Tab-separated table of C-alpha atoms and ligand atoms in Angstrom:
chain	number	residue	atom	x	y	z
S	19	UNK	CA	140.843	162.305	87.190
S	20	UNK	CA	143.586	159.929	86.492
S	21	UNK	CA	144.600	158.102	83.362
S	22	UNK	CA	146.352	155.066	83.730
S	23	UNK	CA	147.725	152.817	80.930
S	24	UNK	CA	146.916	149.078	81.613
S	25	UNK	CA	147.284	147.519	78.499
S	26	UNK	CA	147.169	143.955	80.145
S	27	UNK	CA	143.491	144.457	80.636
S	28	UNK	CA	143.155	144.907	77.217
S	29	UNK	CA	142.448	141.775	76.185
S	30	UNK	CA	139.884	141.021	78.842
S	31	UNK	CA	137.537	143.670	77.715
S	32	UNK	CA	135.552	141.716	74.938
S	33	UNK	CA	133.962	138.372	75.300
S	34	UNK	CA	136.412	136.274	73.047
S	35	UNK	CA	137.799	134.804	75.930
S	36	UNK	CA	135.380	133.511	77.605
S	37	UNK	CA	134.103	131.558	75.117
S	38	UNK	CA	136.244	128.487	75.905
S	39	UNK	CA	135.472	128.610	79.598
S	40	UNK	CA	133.808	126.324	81.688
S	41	UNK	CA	130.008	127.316	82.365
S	42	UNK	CA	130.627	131.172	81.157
S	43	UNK	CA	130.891	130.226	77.317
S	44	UNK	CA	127.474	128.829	77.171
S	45	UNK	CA	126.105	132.008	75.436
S	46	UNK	CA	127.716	133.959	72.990
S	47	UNK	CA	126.800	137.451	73.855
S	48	UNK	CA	128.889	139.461	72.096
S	49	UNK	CA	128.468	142.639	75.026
S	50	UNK	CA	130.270	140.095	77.618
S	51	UNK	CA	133.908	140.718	79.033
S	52	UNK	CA	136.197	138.134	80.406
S	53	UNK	CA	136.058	136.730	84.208
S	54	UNK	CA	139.419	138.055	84.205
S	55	UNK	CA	138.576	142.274	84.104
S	56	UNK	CA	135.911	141.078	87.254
S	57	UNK	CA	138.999	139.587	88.721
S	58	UNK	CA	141.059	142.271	88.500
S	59	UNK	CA	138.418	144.225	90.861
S	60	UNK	CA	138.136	141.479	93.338
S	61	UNK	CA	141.761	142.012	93.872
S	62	UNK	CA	141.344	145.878	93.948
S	63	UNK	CA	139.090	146.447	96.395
S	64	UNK	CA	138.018	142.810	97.813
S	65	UNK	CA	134.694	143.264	98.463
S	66	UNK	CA	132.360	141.019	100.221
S	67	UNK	CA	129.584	141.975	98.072
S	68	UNK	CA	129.086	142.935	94.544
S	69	UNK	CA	126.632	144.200	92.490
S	70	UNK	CA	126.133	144.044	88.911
S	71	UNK	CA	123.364	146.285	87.152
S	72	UNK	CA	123.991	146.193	83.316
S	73	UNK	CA	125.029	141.732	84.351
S	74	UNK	CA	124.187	140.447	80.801
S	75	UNK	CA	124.751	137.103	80.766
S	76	UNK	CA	126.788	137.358	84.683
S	77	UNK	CA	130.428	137.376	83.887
S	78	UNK	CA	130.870	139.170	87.254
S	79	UNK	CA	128.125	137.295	88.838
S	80	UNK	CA	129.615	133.885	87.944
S	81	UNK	CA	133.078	134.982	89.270
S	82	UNK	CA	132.136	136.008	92.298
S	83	UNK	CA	130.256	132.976	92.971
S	84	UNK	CA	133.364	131.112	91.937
S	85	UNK	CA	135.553	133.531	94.580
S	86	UNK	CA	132.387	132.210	97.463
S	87	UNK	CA	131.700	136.245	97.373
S	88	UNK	CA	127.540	136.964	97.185
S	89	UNK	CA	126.754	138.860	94.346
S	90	UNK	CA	123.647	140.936	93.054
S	91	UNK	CA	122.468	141.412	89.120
S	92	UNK	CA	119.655	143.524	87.671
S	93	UNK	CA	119.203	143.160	83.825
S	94	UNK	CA	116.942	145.207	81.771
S	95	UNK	CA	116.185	141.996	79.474
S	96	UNK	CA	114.689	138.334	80.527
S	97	UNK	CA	116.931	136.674	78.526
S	98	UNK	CA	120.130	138.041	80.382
S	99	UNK	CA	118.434	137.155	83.402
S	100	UNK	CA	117.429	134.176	82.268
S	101	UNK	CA	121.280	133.241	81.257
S	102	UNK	CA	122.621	134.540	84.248
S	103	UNK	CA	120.762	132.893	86.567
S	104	UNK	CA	120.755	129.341	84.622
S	105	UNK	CA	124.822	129.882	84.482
S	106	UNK	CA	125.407	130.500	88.240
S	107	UNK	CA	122.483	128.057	89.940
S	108	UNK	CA	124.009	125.306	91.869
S	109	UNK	CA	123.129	122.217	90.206
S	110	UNK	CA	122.656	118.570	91.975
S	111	UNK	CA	123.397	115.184	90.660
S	112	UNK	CA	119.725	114.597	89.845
S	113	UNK	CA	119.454	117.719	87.743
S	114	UNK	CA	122.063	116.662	85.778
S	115	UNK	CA	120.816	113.174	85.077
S	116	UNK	CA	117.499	114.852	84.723
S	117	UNK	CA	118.943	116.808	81.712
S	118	UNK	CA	120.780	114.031	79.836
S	119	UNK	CA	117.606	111.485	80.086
S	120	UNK	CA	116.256	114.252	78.165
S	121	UNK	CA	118.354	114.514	75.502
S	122	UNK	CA	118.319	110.463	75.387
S	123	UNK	CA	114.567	110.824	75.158
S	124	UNK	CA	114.209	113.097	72.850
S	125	UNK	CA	117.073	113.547	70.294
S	126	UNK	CA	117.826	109.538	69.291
S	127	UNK	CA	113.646	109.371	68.146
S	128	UNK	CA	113.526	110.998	64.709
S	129	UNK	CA	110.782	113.402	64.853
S	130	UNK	CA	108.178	112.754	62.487
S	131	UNK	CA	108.017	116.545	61.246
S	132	UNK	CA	111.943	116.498	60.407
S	133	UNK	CA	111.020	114.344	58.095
S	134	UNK	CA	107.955	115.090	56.606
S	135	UNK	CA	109.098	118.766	56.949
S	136	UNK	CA	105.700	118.972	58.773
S	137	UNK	CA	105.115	120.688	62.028
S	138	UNK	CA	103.755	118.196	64.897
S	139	UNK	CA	104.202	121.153	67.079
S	140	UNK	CA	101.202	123.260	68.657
S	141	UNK	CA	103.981	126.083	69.723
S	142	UNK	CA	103.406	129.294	67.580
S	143	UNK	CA	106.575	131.419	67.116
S	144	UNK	CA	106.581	135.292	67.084
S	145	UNK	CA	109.502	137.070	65.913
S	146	UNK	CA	109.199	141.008	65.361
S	147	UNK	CA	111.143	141.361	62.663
S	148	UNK	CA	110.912	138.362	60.674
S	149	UNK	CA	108.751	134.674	60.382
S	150	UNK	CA	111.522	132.546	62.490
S	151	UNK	CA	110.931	130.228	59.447
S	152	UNK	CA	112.750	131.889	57.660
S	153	UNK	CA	115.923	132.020	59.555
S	154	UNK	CA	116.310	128.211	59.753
S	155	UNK	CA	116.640	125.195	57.249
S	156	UNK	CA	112.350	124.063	57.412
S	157	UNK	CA	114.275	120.915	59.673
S	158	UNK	CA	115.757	123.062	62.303
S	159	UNK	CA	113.071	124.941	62.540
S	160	UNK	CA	110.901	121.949	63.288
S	161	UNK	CA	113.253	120.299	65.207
S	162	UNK	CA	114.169	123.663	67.579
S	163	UNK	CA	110.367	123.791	67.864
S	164	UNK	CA	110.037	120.183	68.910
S	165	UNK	CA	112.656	120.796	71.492
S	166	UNK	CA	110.866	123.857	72.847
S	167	UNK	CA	107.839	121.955	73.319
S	168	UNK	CA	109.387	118.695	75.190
S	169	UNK	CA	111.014	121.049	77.279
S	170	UNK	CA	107.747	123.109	78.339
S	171	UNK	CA	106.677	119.162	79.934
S	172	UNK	CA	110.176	119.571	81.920
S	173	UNK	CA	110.367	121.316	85.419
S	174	UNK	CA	113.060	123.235	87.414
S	175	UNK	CA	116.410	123.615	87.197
S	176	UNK	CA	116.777	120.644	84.256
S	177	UNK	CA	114.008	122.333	82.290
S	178	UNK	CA	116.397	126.033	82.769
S	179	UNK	CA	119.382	124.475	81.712
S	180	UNK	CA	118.077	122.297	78.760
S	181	UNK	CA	116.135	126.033	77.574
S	182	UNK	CA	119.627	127.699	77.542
S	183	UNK	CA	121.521	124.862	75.553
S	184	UNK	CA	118.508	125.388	73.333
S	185	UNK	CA	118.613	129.410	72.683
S	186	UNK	CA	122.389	129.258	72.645
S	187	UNK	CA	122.621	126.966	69.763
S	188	UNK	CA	120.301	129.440	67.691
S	189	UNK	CA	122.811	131.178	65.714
S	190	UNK	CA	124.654	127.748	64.961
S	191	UNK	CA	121.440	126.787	63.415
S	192	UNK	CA	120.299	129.273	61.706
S	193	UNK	CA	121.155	131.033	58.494
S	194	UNK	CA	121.310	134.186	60.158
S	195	UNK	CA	124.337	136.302	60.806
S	196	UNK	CA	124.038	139.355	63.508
S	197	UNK	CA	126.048	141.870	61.598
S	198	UNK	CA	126.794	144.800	63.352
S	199	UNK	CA	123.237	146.071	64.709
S	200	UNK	CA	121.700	144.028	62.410
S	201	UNK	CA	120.176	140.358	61.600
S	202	UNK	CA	120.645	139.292	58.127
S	203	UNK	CA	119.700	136.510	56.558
S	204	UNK	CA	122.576	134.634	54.604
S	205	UNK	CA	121.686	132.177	52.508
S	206	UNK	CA	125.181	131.035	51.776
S	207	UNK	CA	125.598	130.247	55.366
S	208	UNK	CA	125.625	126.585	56.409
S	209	UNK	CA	123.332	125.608	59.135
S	210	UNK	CA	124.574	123.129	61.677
S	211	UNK	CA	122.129	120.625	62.362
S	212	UNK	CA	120.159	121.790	65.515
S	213	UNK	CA	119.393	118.367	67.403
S	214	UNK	CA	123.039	116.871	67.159
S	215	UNK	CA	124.449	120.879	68.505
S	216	UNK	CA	121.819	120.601	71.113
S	217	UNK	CA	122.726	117.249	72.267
S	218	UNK	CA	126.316	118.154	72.132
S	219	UNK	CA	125.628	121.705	74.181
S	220	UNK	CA	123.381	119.656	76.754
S	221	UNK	CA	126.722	117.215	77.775
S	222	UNK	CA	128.787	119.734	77.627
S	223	UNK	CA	126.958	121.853	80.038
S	224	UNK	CA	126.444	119.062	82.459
S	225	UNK	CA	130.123	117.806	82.003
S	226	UNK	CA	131.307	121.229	83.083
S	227	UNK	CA	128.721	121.377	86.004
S	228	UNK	CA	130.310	118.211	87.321
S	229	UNK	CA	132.078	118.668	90.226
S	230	UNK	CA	131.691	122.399	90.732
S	231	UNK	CA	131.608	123.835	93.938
S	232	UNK	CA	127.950	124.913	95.115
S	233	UNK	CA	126.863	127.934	96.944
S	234	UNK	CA	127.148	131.551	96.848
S	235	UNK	CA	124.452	132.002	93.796
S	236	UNK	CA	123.702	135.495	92.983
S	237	UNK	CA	120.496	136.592	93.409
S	238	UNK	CA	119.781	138.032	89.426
S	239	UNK	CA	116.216	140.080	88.478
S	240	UNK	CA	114.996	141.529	86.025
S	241	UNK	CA	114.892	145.044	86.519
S	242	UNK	CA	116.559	149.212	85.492
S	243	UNK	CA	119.925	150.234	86.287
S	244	UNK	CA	118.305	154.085	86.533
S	245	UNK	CA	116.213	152.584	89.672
S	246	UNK	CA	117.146	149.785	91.629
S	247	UNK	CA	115.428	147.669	93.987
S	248	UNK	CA	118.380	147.533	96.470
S	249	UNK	CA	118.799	148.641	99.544
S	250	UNK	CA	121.437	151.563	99.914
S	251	UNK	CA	124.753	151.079	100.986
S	252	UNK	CA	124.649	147.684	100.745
S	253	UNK	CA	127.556	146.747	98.684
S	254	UNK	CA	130.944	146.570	98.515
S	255	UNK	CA	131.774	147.350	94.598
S	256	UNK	CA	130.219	147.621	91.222
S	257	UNK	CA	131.632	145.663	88.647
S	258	UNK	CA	130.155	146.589	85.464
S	259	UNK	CA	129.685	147.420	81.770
S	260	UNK	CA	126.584	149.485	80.466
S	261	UNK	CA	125.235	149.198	77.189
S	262	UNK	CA	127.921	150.941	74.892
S	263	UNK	CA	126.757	154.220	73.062
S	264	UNK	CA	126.768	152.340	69.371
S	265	UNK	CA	123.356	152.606	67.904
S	266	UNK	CA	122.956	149.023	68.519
S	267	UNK	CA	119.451	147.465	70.089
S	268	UNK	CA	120.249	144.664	71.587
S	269	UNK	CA	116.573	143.522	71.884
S	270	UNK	CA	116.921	143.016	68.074
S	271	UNK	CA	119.892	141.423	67.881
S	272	UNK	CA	119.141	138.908	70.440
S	273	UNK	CA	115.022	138.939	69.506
S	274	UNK	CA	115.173	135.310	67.896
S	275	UNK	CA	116.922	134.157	71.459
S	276	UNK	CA	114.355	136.345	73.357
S	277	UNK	CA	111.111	135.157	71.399
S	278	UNK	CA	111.737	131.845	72.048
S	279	UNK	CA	112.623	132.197	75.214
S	280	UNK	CA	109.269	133.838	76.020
S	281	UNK	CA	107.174	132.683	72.555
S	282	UNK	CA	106.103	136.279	72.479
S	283	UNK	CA	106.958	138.803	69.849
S	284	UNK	CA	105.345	142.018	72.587
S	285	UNK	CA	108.357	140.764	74.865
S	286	UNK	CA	111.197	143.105	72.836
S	287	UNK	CA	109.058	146.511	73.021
S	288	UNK	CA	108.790	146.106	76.945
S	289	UNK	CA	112.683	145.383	76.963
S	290	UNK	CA	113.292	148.302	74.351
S	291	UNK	CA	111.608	150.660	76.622
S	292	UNK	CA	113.480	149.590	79.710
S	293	UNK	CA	116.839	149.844	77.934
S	294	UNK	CA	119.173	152.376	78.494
S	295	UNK	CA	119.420	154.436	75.009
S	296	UNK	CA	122.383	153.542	73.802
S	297	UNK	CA	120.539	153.168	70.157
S	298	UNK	CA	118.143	155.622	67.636
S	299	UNK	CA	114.780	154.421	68.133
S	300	UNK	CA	113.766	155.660	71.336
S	301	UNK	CA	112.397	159.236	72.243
S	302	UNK	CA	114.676	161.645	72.618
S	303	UNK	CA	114.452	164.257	75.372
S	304	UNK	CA	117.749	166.296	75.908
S	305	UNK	CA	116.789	168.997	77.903
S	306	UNK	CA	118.199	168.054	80.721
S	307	UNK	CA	121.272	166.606	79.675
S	308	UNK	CA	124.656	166.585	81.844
S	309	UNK	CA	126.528	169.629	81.752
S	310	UNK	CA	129.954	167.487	80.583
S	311	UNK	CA	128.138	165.990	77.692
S	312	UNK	CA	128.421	169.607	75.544
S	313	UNK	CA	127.686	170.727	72.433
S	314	UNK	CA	127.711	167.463	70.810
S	315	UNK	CA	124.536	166.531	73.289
S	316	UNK	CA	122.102	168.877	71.581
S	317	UNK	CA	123.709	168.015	68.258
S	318	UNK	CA	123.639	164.625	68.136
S	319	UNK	CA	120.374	163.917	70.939
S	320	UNK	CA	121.220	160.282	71.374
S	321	UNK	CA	124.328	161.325	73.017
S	322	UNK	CA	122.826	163.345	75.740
S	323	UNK	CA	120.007	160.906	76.645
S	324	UNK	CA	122.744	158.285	77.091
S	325	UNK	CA	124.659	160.312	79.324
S	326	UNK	CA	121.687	161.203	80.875
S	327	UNK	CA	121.107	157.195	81.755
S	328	UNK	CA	124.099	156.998	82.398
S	329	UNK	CA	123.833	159.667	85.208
S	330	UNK	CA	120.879	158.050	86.854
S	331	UNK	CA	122.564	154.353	86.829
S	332	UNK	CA	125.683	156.126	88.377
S	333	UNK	CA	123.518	157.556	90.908
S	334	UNK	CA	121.835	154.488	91.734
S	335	UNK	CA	125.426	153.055	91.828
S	336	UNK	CA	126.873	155.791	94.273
S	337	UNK	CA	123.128	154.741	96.517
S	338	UNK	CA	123.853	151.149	96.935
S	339	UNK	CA	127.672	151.287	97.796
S	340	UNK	CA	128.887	151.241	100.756
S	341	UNK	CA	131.683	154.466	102.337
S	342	UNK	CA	134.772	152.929	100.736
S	343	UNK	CA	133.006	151.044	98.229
S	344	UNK	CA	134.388	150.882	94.595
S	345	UNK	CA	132.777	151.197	90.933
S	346	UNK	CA	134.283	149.471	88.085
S	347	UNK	CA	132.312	150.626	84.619
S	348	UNK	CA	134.270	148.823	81.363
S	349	UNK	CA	133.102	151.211	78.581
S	350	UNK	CA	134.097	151.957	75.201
S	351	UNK	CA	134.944	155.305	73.357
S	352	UNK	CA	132.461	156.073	70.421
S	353	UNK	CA	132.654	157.600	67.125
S	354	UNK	CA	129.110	158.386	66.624
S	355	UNK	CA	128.084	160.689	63.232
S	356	UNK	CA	131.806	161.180	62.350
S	357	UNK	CA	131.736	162.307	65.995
S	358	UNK	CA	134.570	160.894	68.398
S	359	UNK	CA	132.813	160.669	71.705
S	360	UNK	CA	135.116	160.520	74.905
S	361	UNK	CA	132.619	157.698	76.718
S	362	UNK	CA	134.906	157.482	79.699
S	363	UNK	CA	135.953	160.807	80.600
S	364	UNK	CA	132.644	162.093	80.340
S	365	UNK	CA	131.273	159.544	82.734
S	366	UNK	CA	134.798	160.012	85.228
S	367	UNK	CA	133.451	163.828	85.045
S	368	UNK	CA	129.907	163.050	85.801
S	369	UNK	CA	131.403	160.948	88.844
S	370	UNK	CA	133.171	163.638	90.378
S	371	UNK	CA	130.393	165.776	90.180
S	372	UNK	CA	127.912	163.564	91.605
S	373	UNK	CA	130.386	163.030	94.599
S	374	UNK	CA	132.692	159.934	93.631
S	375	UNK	CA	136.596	160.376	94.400
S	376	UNK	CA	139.790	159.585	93.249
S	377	UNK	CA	138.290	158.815	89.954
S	378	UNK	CA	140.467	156.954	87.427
S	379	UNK	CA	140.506	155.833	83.763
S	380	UNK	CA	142.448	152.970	83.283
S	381	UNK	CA	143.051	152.209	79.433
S	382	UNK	CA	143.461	148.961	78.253
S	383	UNK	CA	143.149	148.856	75.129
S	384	UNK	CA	143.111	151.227	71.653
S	385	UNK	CA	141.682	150.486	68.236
S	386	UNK	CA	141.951	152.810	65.311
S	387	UNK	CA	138.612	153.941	64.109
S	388	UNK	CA	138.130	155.734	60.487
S	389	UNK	CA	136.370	159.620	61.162
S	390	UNK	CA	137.111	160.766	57.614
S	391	UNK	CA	138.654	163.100	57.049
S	392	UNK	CA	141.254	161.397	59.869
S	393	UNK	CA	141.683	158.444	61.429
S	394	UNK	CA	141.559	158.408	65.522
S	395	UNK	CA	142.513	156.045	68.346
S	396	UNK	CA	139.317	155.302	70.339
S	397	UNK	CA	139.705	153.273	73.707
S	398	UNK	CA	138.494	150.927	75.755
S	399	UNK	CA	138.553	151.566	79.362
S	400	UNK	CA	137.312	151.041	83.012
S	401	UNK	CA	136.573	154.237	84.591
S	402	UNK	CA	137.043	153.273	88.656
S	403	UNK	CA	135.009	155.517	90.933
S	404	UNK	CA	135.329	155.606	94.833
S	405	UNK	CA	132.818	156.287	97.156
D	4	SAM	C1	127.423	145.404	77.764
D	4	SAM	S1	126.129	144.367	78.323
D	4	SAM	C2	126.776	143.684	79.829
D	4	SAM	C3	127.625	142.440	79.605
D	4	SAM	C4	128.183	141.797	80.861
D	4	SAM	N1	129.285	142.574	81.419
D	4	SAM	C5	128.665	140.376	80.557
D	4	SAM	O1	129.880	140.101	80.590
D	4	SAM	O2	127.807	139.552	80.240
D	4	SAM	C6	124.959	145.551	78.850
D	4	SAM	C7	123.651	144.979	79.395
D	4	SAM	O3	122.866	146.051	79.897
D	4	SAM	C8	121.504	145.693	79.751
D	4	SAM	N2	120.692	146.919	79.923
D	4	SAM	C9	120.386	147.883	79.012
D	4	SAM	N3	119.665	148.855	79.607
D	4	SAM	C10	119.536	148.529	80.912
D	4	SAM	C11	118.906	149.147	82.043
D	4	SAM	N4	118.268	150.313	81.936
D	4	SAM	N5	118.984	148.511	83.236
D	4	SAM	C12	119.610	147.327	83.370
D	4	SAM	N6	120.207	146.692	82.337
D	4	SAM	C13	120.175	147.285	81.130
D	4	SAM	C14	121.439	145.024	78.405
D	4	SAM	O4	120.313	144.164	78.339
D	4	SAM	C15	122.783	144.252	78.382
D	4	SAM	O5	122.602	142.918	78.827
């Protein structure tokens, strides 16, 4: 196993970039890294096909269709499909019109219960953790829900894209900041108002869908990195980034996004349970951990299990390549319980075992993380495997 200093990557590893960019800055998600890291792989190993497993909301996806390469991407959770798929569809000039008569239609009336602060709405919304009333000012909330329900009389690809502007102006209008693993609710927060941000996300969307080339969509489903659906050997590279071993559950954090997508609060158990467990919550069952993993496996259980995942999806990964195929995993290191946790080593050693060559860690970027009673350097990394 190599290690390999690429600090230029660095940068490329978070989703702060992409938030500017045309079509993959529609939705915040905070997991996302930049088109450029997926880039970088093309040019490694210039594959013909890729596969994403963990594909969020299709970074690599969207890139490849943007390179005219065909691309595959599983996602544990509906609403990463659902973002995926709505970001990389080829979109006509009727679809696009189709969108903006909506927002014509329906933002310029003023809805009767944004001003009576009255629901007109026959739409009930389930949240898990909270009453989505209160994470909006009473007028976004009516006018979100008002939205949601012009948009269930829509159909096709219009009806996707106007849905997505909708759940990716949620934390905009809300009072609710996602801090760390967790939703809060901040009163002190100002709440944008949510049928002018719509309107706004709608054109920009469809300005940014002008003109773009059309073809090579991926083909994105819902489904578990531990067990694909794909046929073996049957892709060129893996460009990817698992859930990161941080305690967070991302069914949470995204819940308000996800029970509006679906209007169903049941919808975040059946993704919880599909998730790989990278987060306390889930039934622990170390016993048969990888052998890299250690002592700290048995001490700390959520770090075996995730290994354990992490073993299967590599697997899986190792299955669906082709001889000469290439895996590109952006992780981060953890401190977990005061506990530094060497994410990418441990998964270059599980590669080697499970028969991947020429493995290789290439660092790109470092951050200083407080483990009292010392401070250490914990990085961020793509571990490269070769089939
Ligand atoms: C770090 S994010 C990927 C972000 C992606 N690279 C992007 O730029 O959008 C990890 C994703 O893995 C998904 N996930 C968690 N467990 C999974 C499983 N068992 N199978 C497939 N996807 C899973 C999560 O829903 C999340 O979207």
């Amino acid at each position: 196993m190599k290690l390999i200093e690429k600090p230029e990557l660095g940068r490329y590893m978070t989703f702060e970039l992409s938030k500017e960019k045309p079509v993959h800055g529609w939705f915040w998600y905070k997991e996302g890294y930049a088109p450029e890291i997926v880039d970088y792989a093309i040019q490694d190993c210039k594959p013909a096909a890729i596969l994403d497993p963990f594909c969020g909301v299709g970074t690599t996806l969207l890139t490849a269709k943007e390179k005219a390469i065909e691309s595959v991407g599983v996602d544990a959770s509906p609403l990463a499909v659902f973002v995926s798929r709505t970001k990389s569809d080829d979109y006509d000039a009727a679809d696009l019109e189709g969108a903006l008569a909506f927002i014509n239609k329906t933002t310029k009336t003023k809805p009767e219960s944004a001003s009576s602060g009255r629901s007109v709405v026959s739409l009930d919304w389930e949240f898990e953790l909270f009453s989505p009333r209160a994470a909006f000012p009473k007028r976004n909330y009516n006018e979100i829900l008002a939205i949601r329900e012009a948009i269930e009389q829509e159909e096709g690809r219009p009806r996707d894209l106007l849905l997505l502007a909708l759940l990716s102006i949620l934390p905009q209008a809300s009072i609710i900041m996602k801090d760390g693993g967790v939703l809060k609710i901040d009163r002190n927060k100002r709440a944008l108002p949510a049928k002018e941000i719509f309107r706004r996300k709608v054109k920009r969307m469809v300005r940014e869908l002008e003109g773009r080339p059309q073809g090579h969509s991926p083909s994105v489903f819902l489904g578990d990195a531990r067990s694909l659906d794909i046929e073996s050997e049957s892709v060129d590279a893996v460009i990817t980034s698992p859930p990161y071993l941080n305690n967070i559950d991302y069914s949470k954090i995204y819940g308000l996004e996800l029970s509006l997508l679906h209007m169903s609060a049941a919808e975040a158990e059946e993704v919880r349970m599909r998730a790989v467990r990278s987060f306390i919550g889930r039934r622990m069952d170390v016993s048969d951990m990888p052998p890299e993993v250690g002592e700290i496996g048995t001490r700390i259980p959520i770090i075996g299990t995730y290994f354990k995942d992490m073993e299967l999806a590599m697997a899986e990964m190792a299955r669906v390549l082709k001889d000469g195929g290439s895996a590109y995993i952006v992780v981060s290191n953890s401190v977990i319980h005061e506990t530094h946790v060497m994410v990418d080593e441990i998964l270059g050693q599980i590669g080697e075992r499970i028969g991947f060559r020429d493995v290789e860690i290439l660092v790109g970027a470092e951050r200083v993380a407080d483990v009292r009673p010392q401070k250490v350097r914990t990085r961020e990394s793509v571990v490269v495997l070769r089939k």
